[in-house]
Coordinates of C-alpha atoms in Angstrom, one line a residue:
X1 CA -173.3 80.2 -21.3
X2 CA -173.7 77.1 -19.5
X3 CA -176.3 76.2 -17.6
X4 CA -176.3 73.6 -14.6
X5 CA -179.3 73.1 -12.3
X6 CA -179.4 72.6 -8.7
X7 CA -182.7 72.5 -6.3
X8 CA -182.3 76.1 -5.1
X9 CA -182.2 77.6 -8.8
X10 CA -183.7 81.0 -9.6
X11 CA -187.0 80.0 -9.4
X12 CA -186.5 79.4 -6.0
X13 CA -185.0 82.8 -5.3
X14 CA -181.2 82.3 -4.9
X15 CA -178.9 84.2 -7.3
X16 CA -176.5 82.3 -9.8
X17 CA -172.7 81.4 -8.3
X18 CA -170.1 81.8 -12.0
X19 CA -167.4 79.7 -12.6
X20 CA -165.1 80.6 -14.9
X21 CA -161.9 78.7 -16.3
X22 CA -158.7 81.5 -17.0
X23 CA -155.8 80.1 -19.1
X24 CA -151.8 81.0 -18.3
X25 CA -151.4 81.3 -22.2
X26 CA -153.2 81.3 -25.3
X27 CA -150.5 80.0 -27.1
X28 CA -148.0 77.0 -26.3
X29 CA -145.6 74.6 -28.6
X30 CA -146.5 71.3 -28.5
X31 CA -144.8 69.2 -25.3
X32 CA -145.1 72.3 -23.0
X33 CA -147.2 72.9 -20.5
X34 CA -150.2 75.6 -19.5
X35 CA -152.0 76.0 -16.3
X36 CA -156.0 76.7 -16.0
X37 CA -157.6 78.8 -13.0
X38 CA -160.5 78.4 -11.8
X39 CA -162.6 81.3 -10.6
X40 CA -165.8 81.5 -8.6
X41 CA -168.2 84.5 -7.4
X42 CA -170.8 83.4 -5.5
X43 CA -173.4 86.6 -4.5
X44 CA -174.8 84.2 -1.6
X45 CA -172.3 82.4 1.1
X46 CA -170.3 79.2 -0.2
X47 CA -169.6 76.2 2.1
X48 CA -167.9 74.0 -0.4
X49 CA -167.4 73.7 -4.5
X50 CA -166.6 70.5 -6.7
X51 CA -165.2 71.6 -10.1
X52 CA -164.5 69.1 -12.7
X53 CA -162.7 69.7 -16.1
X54 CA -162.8 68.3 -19.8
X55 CA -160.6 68.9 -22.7
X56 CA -162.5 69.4 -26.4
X57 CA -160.8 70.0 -29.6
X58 CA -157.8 70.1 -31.1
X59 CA -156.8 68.9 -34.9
X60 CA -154.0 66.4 -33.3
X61 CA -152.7 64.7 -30.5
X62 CA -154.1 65.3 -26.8
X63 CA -153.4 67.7 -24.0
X64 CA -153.4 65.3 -21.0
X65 CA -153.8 66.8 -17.1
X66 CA -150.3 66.8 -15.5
X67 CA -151.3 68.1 -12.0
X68 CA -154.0 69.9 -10.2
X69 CA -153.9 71.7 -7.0
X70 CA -155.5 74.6 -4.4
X71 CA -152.9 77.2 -2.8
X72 CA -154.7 77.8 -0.3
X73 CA -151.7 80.9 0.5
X74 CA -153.4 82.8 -2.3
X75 CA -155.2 86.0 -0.7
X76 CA -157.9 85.7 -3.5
X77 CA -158.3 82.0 -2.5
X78 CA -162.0 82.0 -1.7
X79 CA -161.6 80.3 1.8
X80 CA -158.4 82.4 2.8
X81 CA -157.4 81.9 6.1
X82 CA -160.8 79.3 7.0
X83 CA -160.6 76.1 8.3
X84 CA -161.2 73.8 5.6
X85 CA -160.8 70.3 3.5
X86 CA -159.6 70.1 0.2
X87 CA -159.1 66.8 -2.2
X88 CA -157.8 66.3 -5.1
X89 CA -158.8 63.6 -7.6
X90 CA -155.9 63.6 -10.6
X91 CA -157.6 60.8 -12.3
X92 CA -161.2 62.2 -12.8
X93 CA -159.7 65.9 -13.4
X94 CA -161.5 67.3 -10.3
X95 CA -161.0 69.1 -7.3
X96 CA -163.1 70.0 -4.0
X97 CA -163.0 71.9 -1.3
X98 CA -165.2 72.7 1.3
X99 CA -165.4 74.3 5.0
X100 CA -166.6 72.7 8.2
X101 CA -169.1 74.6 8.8
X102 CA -171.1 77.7 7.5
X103 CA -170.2 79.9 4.6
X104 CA -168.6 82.6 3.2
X105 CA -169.2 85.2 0.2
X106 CA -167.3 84.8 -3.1
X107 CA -168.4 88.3 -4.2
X108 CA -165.9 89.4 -6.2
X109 CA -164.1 86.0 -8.3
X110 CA -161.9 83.8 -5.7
X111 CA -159.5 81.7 -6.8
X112 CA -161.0 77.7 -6.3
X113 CA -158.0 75.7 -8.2
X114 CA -155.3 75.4 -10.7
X115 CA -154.9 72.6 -13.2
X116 CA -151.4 72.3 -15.2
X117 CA -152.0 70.5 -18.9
X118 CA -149.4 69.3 -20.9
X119 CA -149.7 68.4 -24.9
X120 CA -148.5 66.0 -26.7
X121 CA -145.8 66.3 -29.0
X122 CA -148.0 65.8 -32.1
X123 CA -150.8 68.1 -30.4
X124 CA -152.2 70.7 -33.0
X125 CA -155.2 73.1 -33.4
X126 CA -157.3 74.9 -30.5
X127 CA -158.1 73.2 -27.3
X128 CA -160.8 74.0 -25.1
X129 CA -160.9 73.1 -21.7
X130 CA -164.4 73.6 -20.4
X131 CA -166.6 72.4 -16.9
X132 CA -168.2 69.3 -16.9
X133 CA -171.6 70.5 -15.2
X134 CA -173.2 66.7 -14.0
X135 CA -169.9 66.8 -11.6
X136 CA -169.2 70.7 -11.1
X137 CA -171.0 71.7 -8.2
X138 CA -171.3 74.9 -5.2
X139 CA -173.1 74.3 -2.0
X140 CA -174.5 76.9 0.2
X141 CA -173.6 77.1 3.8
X142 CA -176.5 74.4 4.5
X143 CA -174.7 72.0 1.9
X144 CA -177.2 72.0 -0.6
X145 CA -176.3 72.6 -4.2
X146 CA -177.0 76.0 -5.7
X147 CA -177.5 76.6 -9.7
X148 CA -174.4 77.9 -11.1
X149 CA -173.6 79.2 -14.5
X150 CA -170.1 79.2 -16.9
X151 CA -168.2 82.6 -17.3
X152 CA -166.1 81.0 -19.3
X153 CA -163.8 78.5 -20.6
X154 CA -160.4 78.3 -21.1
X155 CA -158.5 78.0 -24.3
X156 CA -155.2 77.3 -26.2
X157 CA -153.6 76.6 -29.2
X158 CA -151.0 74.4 -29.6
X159 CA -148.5 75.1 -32.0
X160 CA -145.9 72.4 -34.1
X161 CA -142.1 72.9 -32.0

């Protein structure tokens, strides 16, 4: 379990938001694609997340981020029908999104993203696609950054075609 602090941690009272990354497949042939969720429960309110992603691993080749996106038509999308501003940043495999103003709960795990990955033709071996915590962040409904924990990462193994 990863661990990423923030100034309102559990010593200061405030319960732990979980991220966790969900793969479409645990298995792919090399040159395909796979898409990763992201997934967030938050016991207190959420104004706004940043989650950023890595790849680790593999024996060969590279999977390489194709795409990333929020659909925001999702009824698990955390901010579902709220008034809100998401971007998008392809190059630095991250995405945001944040409300206006005020919170709302992520009790049970809301949808936050989807990234698409494709691999290389000479990818081989198991691929992990994990959080980078120094740029993965949730803020409360003040904006401040709460502590937040890993449920997770994703993985998959690419197979020769």
């Amino acid at each position: 379990t990863q661990f990423a602090p923030g100034p309102n941690g559990p010593e200061g009272g405030s319960s732990l938001a979980t991220i966790t990354l969900d793969g479409s497949a645990k298995r792919i042939t090399a040159g395909n694609t796979f898409t990763v969720e992201a997934f967030l429960n938050s016991p207190s309110a959420v104004r706004g997340h940043q989650i950023a992603v890595q790849v680790i691993g593999g024996s060969a080749g590279t999977l390489t981020l194709e795409s990333l996106s929020i659909d925001s038509e999702r009824t698990n999308y955390g901010f579902y029908g709220l008034s809100h501003v998401p971007a998008l940043d392809l190059a630095h495999a991250r995405v945001a999104d944040a409300l206006y103003s005020g919170g709302t709960p992520f009790i049970t795990n809301k949808y936050a993203a989807s990234f698409v990955f494709r691999s290389s033709l000479t990818a081989r071996g198991t691929f992990t696609i994990s959080l980078r915590p120094n740029e993965t962040h949730v803020r409360n409904t003040n904006g401040e950054v709460n502590d937040w924990i890993s449920g997770g990462d994703a993985t998959v193994t690419v197979n020769a075609p």
